Amino acid sequence: MIGVITFKIKTKGKYTKDDKEEITYTSDVSASIDKGSIFITPSVKFAKKLSYDNDDYQSVFTSYEKFKQFVKESIEKNGETQIEDKESIISNLNFNINFIKNIFFQKKSTFKIKDDRYSVDSSTYIDGQYEINDIKMVVNDGADKTSINKSYTVHIELTLTPIPVISGIQFRIKTTKFKELEKKEKYDSMPDPAFMFITPSVKLTMNDLHYSYINGDYKKLLSSYQDFSALVDYIATKEEILDKRDPEYENKKKALLNNNIKVIKSIFFPDKSKYSYRNQNFVIVKSNYIDNDYQEKSYNDYKITDNYKALSNSYQTLSSKVKIIYIGNLELTFLDIPAGSEQPTQADFTRLSCSEKAKELENQFMYYFDVDLNLFEKPKQIIVKKSEYDKAKEKLEIENKKRKEEEEKKKEDIIRKNLEEKERFLYLKKRDDERKKKEEEELKKKQQSELKVGGKKKSKKVGLYKKNVSRKHIKK
């Protein structure tokens, strides 16, 4: 009695609500003849095979012929359950669902939601959380065809953590040649290396590069998919990974990309570094990147651009490792290096303006200390219109009124609680006093009763005593 199983999955995470829509999961690793089906049977409790690893099991559960052999071996070990034994059939089914769940959704395995990858932290199935449906399905059984007429829809819950995304970046450079009394000339060029890696999932800092990449060859690090992935995985162990399910995802993604582009810019285009273009050497006086000045392209769209076509074969191969490529725009100011010289003259540098010197100082602080001096950050001027002021005032009055009402309510609650406590105290005291009074009355009655009975005996003794005494007294 072989059927197919489909998982309906609810995902859990920091930004996932309880009413999250279920995701339908079917296997994508099986042979094409089985149409991505996962097979199951309630007729026997699955027997584990020590020689199998996870991939072996996935192959078994997604191939009808292999699954049939696995069922046969399980029957030899655990015995076949008769269909009339409903209780054992249900028990087998719950056990086998858990068995399959742990194969396809094991801890630390990768789970995809559309194009986004997540790591499975835990998976949960509650016994009985399934429905049985009648279907008509034909699968290949060797040279024959076999009909499948039962489908099991199983509800499970996964706790997921996002896996950091690795993307590509290429810079489009606008340059200004810095010379006195000369018009600014702008043109586009392509730096070397022409293709690098970036991530929109975690924040890159120079400190992370210092501690994680001992050689200090940061250009090589950012141009190697394997090394850069290792860096991102290291950062992900100590800071939160941006989750696409976060309501603030787009804003946070922009902030991370802006930061990471600036870090990469400081590595490849530091101030006073040399830059070559059309067989002419320059020194970068300053480099500038404006926040959000980048374009995002899918790999398929990027492949048809001139930027991609201008790449060497090795860089084109690198770009194929990612799904998203960002084109960042930089502005560089250059100084010519005189023919036969290694550096511009000191006089060339002294012609730099104060703002350019300040920018150089700020870049050096960012590079060596990972500190942003914000020397060029302008204060934001806020112009408030009367209508906005009135709205803000009305909102403030409502908030103040609400706060006062809450405070009054708290005071009333305190007074009410105190009164309740006082009433309870008086009630308990009254009850205690009545109990004591009743006990005293009962004790008094008991004493009076004892005295009444005991008084007669005593009076007799007293009388005898007095009688004897009186006789002695007479004799004397």
XYZ file of C-alpha atoms in Angstrom:
476
model
C 0.000 0.000 0.000
C 2.398 2.627 -1.312
C 1.373 6.289 -1.569
C 3.039 9.674 -2.096
C 3.593 12.373 0.507
C 3.417 16.160 0.175
C 4.548 18.488 2.959
C 2.660 21.653 3.857
C 5.157 23.800 5.720
C 4.733 26.702 8.111
C 7.951 28.588 8.689
C 9.040 30.148 11.962
C 11.575 32.903 12.527
C 12.077 36.322 14.068
C 9.888 38.073 11.495
C 7.357 35.296 10.767
C 3.778 35.619 11.995
C 1.782 32.649 13.302
C -0.701 32.923 10.441
C 2.036 32.605 7.814
C 0.754 30.908 4.681
C 1.849 27.309 4.269
C 4.445 26.410 1.632
C 3.931 23.265 -0.441
C 7.082 21.158 -0.669
C 7.839 18.348 -3.109
C 11.218 16.812 -3.780
C 13.379 18.167 -6.601
C 16.063 15.471 -6.372
C 14.205 12.460 -7.741
C 14.386 10.884 -11.154
C 12.167 12.495 -13.772
C 10.072 9.311 -14.147
C 8.706 9.808 -10.620
C 7.807 13.484 -11.159
C 9.425 14.666 -7.945
C 7.318 12.416 -5.687
C 8.277 11.247 -2.198
C 6.957 7.763 -1.436
C 5.540 6.447 1.840
C 3.632 3.421 3.148
C 1.749 2.735 6.408
C 2.044 -1.061 5.950
C 5.363 -1.372 7.774
C 7.507 0.618 10.181
C 10.646 1.735 8.332
C 13.873 -0.022 9.295
C 17.041 2.062 9.479
C 20.047 1.014 7.429
C 23.397 1.792 9.013
C 25.141 1.882 5.648
C 22.861 4.678 4.351
C 23.635 8.359 4.605
C 21.142 11.183 4.037
C 21.655 11.262 0.266
C 21.091 7.514 0.063
C 17.791 7.850 1.904
C 16.630 10.735 -0.310
C 17.383 8.603 -3.345
C 15.372 5.727 -1.854
C 12.306 7.819 -1.035
C 12.199 9.490 -4.454
C 12.664 6.409 -6.642
C 9.786 3.930 -6.794
C 11.966 0.888 -7.520
C 14.431 1.678 -4.690
C 11.594 2.461 -2.307
C 9.857 -0.833 -3.049
C 13.098 -2.685 -2.204
C 13.482 -0.627 1.009
C 9.897 -1.555 2.038
C 10.647 -5.225 1.394
C 13.735 -5.084 3.648
C 11.747 -3.257 6.357
C 9.058 -5.980 6.286
C 11.739 -8.676 6.699
C 12.980 -6.886 9.810
C 9.798 -5.468 11.402
C 7.016 -7.516 9.805
C 4.092 -6.335 7.709
C 1.056 -4.744 9.374
C -2.346 -5.970 8.246
C -4.722 -3.310 6.953
C -7.368 -4.364 9.511
C -5.041 -3.333 12.363
C -6.027 0.348 12.253
C -4.099 1.358 15.390
C -0.800 -0.090 14.101
C -1.388 1.420 10.638
C -1.746 4.899 12.203
C 1.300 4.331 14.419
C 3.365 3.220 11.406
C 2.238 6.244 9.402
C 3.212 8.742 12.122
C 6.580 7.032 12.610
C 7.301 6.963 8.870
C 6.304 10.632 8.420
C 8.797 11.608 11.117
C 11.392 9.357 9.492
C 10.985 11.080 6.118
C 10.804 14.557 7.714
C 14.159 14.037 9.392
C 15.685 12.982 6.057
C 14.472 15.919 3.971
C 14.497 18.603 6.685
C 17.392 17.620 8.899
C 19.012 20.258 11.115
C 21.413 22.631 9.283
C 20.105 21.505 5.902
C 19.285 24.146 3.289
C 15.668 25.054 2.601
C 14.647 27.294 -0.293
C 11.718 29.710 -0.395
C 11.627 30.869 -4.008
C 15.180 32.155 -4.632
C 16.026 32.661 -0.954
C 17.991 30.063 0.999
C 17.524 29.291 4.697
C 19.181 26.977 7.186
C 16.842 24.621 9.069
C 17.229 25.091 12.840
C 14.489 22.612 13.778
C 11.518 20.747 12.285
C 8.332 19.726 14.084
C 5.587 17.232 13.220
C 2.654 16.496 15.549
C 1.178 13.000 15.249
C -2.035 12.953 13.264
C -1.411 16.223 11.417
C -2.095 14.801 7.955
C -4.897 14.268 5.450
C -5.377 11.296 3.134
C -6.542 11.983 -0.430
C -7.502 9.724 -3.334
C -5.378 10.301 -6.454
C -4.620 8.687 -9.780
C -0.908 8.510 -10.488
C 1.191 6.180 -12.638
C 4.897 5.520 -12.024
C 7.443 3.326 -13.772
C 8.114 0.011 -12.085
C 10.937 -1.376 -14.156
C 9.422 -2.269 -17.504
C 5.884 -2.049 -16.092
C 3.619 0.739 -14.908
C 2.204 0.919 -11.378
C -0.752 2.947 -10.139
C -0.600 5.042 -6.973
C -4.003 5.909 -5.508
C -3.230 7.477 -2.106
C -1.695 10.843 -1.285
C -0.785 12.038 2.233
C -0.700 15.796 2.890
C 1.423 16.350 5.999
C 1.633 19.584 8.018
C 5.000 20.403 9.610
C 6.698 23.490 11.025
C 10.259 24.643 10.313
C 12.336 27.160 12.252
C 14.614 28.867 9.734
C 17.646 31.175 9.738
C 18.537 33.036 6.531
C 21.745 32.073 4.731
C 23.873 35.121 3.767
C 23.651 36.112 0.105
C 26.800 36.507 -1.987
C 26.439 38.948 -4.880
C 28.776 40.549 -7.394
C 29.797 44.170 -7.806
C 31.356 46.128 -10.625
C 32.257 49.811 -10.457
C 31.488 52.453 -13.031
C 33.951 55.276 -12.474
C 33.542 58.945 -13.233
C 36.879 60.707 -13.065
C 37.922 64.352 -12.799
C 41.512 65.303 -13.643
C 42.709 67.759 -11.031
C 44.670 70.626 -12.613
C 44.610 74.326 -12.019
C 43.029 76.468 -14.747
C 41.906 73.392 -16.638
C 38.325 72.358 -17.334
C 37.079 69.222 -15.601
C 37.173 66.265 -17.937
C 34.936 63.267 -17.213
C 35.057 59.799 -18.682
C 34.204 56.208 -17.735
C 36.681 53.448 -17.066
C 36.826 50.001 -15.538
C 39.072 49.222 -12.550
C 41.238 46.161 -12.098
C 39.948 43.772 -10.881
C 36.827 44.459 -12.874
C 34.564 42.124 -10.888
C 34.386 41.695 -7.108
C 32.055 40.148 -4.532
C 29.765 41.885 -2.063
C 26.976 40.872 0.316
C 23.697 42.616 1.168
C 23.181 40.308 4.175
C 25.795 41.370 6.751
C 27.877 44.468 7.474
C 31.505 44.441 6.348
C 34.057 46.282 8.478
C 37.801 46.698 8.251
C 38.110 45.055 11.674
C 36.455 41.883 10.358
C 38.851 41.855 7.428
C 41.840 42.363 9.745
C 40.887 39.518 12.087
C 39.609 37.016 9.546
C 42.122 37.446 6.732
C 45.591 37.354 8.219
C 47.520 37.824 4.971
C 45.968 41.255 4.534
C 45.506 40.762 0.791
C 42.004 42.199 0.828
C 41.844 42.650 -2.942
C 42.394 38.932 -3.401
C 39.815 38.208 -0.691
C 37.135 40.281 -2.420
C 37.921 38.688 -5.787
C 37.741 35.071 -4.597
C 34.281 33.518 -4.225
C 35.508 30.859 -1.788
C 37.475 33.254 0.445
C 34.780 35.925 0.455
C 32.088 33.340 1.316
C 34.223 32.202 4.261
C 34.516 35.831 5.436
C 30.742 36.354 5.235
C 30.093 33.085 7.099
C 32.485 34.263 9.832
C 30.680 37.615 10.175
C 27.310 35.818 10.238
C 28.364 33.957 13.408
C 28.569 37.180 15.407
C 25.942 39.494 13.953
C 22.374 39.255 12.733
C 21.819 38.184 9.123
C 19.396 40.324 7.156
C 16.171 38.351 6.730
C 14.001 38.908 3.656
C 10.957 38.352 5.886
C 11.884 41.503 7.854
C 9.314 44.297 7.187
C 12.247 46.750 7.030
C 14.185 44.528 4.626
C 14.579 47.016 1.745
C 15.768 49.905 3.943
C 18.189 47.692 5.864
C 19.474 46.186 2.632
C 20.254 49.643 1.229
C 22.105 50.607 4.416
C 24.213 47.425 4.310
C 25.020 47.822 0.607
C 26.020 51.480 1.045
C 28.333 50.544 3.913
C 29.852 47.571 2.094
C 30.411 49.526 -1.138
C 32.308 52.166 0.857
C 34.481 49.497 2.493
C 35.328 47.954 -0.910
C 35.992 51.439 -2.351
C 38.453 52.174 0.486
C 40.356 48.969 -0.358
C 40.563 49.323 -4.132
C 40.634 53.117 -4.413
C 42.341 54.539 -1.299
C 43.507 58.133 -1.451
C 47.076 58.705 -2.764
C 46.995 55.330 -4.498
C 48.061 54.925 -8.118
C 45.598 54.373 -10.920
C 46.316 53.655 -14.566
C 44.134 54.504 -17.520
C 45.029 54.382 -21.224
C 48.723 53.877 -20.416
C 48.762 57.015 -18.288
C 49.417 56.964 -14.549
C 47.503 59.000 -12.002
C 47.246 59.345 -8.235
C 43.787 59.323 -6.638
C 43.383 62.551 -4.720
C 39.941 61.638 -3.425
C 37.246 59.051 -4.103
C 33.574 59.548 -3.456
C 30.519 57.322 -3.361
C 27.021 58.744 -2.866
C 24.582 56.550 -0.941
C 22.188 54.475 -3.076
C 24.082 55.339 -6.285
C 24.034 51.790 -7.611
C 21.977 49.634 -9.961
C 20.854 46.066 -9.303
C 20.780 43.518 -12.134
C 20.044 39.829 -12.335
C 22.778 37.679 -13.816
C 20.714 37.063 -16.966
C 20.247 40.812 -17.507
C 23.878 41.512 -16.676
C 25.116 39.019 -19.278
C 23.844 41.181 -22.134
C 25.433 44.436 -20.917
C 28.618 45.996 -22.271
C 30.139 45.769 -18.788
C 29.900 41.969 -18.898
C 31.172 41.739 -22.468
C 34.229 43.813 -21.533
C 35.219 41.303 -18.819
C 37.913 38.732 -19.389
C 36.876 35.061 -19.489
C 38.026 34.523 -15.905
C 35.885 37.389 -14.609
C 32.904 36.213 -16.641
C 33.290 32.828 -14.956
C 33.373 34.561 -11.556
C 30.199 36.489 -12.290
C 28.337 33.247 -13.095
C 28.618 32.213 -9.426
C 26.078 34.836 -8.291
C 22.483 35.667 -9.151
C 22.604 39.432 -8.516
C 25.215 41.968 -9.655
C 25.388 45.574 -8.428
C 26.860 48.374 -10.531
C 28.237 51.024 -8.161
C 29.074 54.555 -9.317
C 32.243 56.193 -8.000
C 33.662 59.655 -8.494
C 37.456 59.925 -8.415
C 39.627 63.032 -8.540
C 43.060 62.438 -10.119
C 46.469 64.087 -10.164
C 48.746 63.453 -13.136
C 52.047 61.748 -12.461
C 54.682 63.626 -14.476
C 56.514 61.553 -17.084
C 59.489 59.784 -15.560
C 58.213 60.276 -11.986
C 56.747 57.809 -9.519
C 54.606 60.322 -7.653
C 53.132 63.813 -8.160
C 55.248 66.655 -6.803
C 54.669 68.046 -3.318
C 53.475 71.255 -4.956
C 50.675 69.312 -6.604
C 49.443 68.121 -3.220
C 49.684 71.564 -1.628
C 47.219 72.825 -4.221
C 44.517 70.607 -2.750
C 41.738 72.522 -1.030
C 41.053 72.282 2.693
C 37.928 70.208 2.037
C 39.928 67.725 -0.055
C 42.536 67.421 2.705
C 39.749 66.880 5.216
C 38.265 64.208 2.982
C 41.638 62.489 2.805
C 41.879 62.571 6.610
C 38.368 61.140 6.944
C 39.157 58.309 4.508
C 42.314 57.418 6.407
C 40.406 57.251 9.709
C 37.840 54.969 8.083
C 40.539 52.718 6.648
C 42.748 52.374 9.749
C 40.243 52.731 12.606
C 36.871 51.911 10.983
C 35.602 55.267 12.300
C 33.498 57.742 10.310
C 34.335 61.328 11.303
C 31.305 62.751 9.437
C 33.214 65.916 8.608
C 30.996 66.626 5.623
C 27.660 65.745 7.124
C 25.371 68.766 6.945
C 22.744 69.380 9.598
C 19.272 68.641 8.361
C 17.003 71.679 8.247
C 13.441 70.916 9.180
C 10.759 73.331 7.950
C 7.464 72.686 9.676
C 4.237 73.951 8.097
C 1.364 75.224 10.255
C -0.842 72.301 9.300
C 1.908 69.870 10.293
C 2.410 71.797 13.542
C -1.317 71.627 14.314
C -1.376 67.911 13.600
C 1.657 67.354 15.811
C 0.118 69.478 18.574
C -3.187 67.604 18.348
C -1.341 64.293 18.415
C 0.665 65.424 21.463
C -2.523 66.514 23.275
C -4.161 63.165 22.533
C -1.075 61.334 23.801
C -0.968 63.484 26.942
C -4.685 62.911 27.556
C -4.235 59.193 27.041
C -1.240 59.163 29.384
C -3.205 61.038 32.071
C -6.126 58.642 31.711
C -3.754 55.727 32.110
C -2.209 57.333 35.201
C -5.673 57.994 36.683
C -6.667 54.437 35.953
C -3.518 53.190 37.696
C -4.338 55.337 40.740
C -7.924 54.068 40.784
C -6.650 50.503 40.518
C -4.308 51.118 43.462
C -7.129 52.636 45.560
C -9.477 49.797 44.595
C -6.877 47.207 45.507
C -6.235 48.925 48.851
C -9.962 48.984 49.624
C -10.272 45.346 48.668
C -7.334 44.486 50.926
C -8.837 46.503 53.772
C -12.236 44.849 53.349
C -10.601 41.455 53.220
C -8.587 42.253 56.364
C -11.720 43.384 58.236
C -13.622 40.343 57.067
C -10.869 37.983 58.199
C -10.535 39.825 61.540
C -14.285 39.652 62.125
C -14.334 35.975 61.266
C -11.372 35.368 63.579
C -12.975 37.327 66.420
C -16.242 35.399 66.043
C -14.336 32.131 66.046
C -12.420 33.120 69.190
C -15.623 34.294 70.898
C -17.345 31.031 70.044
C -14.382 29.018 71.342
C -14.372 31.029 74.581
C -18.100 30.477 75.074
C -17.738 26.752 74.467
C -14.798 26.588 76.863
C -16.739 28.515 79.505
C -19.732 26.187 79.202
C -17.447 23.182 79.469
C -15.787 24.576 82.614
C -19.117 25.381 84.213
C -20.318 21.871 83.487
C -17.197 20.351 85.060
C -17.478 22.608 88.115
C -21.116 21.686 88.593
C -20.352 17.977 88.586
C -17.128 18.212 90.586
C -18.572 20.643 93.208
C -20.727 18.001 94.941
C -17.803 15.668 95.498
C -15.722 18.433 96.892
C -18.489 19.592 99.236
C -18.687 16.066 100.723
C -14.966 15.963 101.329
C -15.013 19.400 102.795
C -17.859 18.411 105.086
C -16.034 15.352 106.427
C -12.920 17.387 106.914
C -14.820 19.967 108.870
C -16.569 17.239 110.887
C -13.288 15.602 111.940
C -11.796 18.898 112.800
C -14.725 19.791 114.992
C -14.438 16.501 116.906
C -10.763 17.001 117.590
C -11.510 20.388 118.756
C -14.136 19.060 121.149
C -11.852 16.404 122.575
C -9.209 18.943 123.288
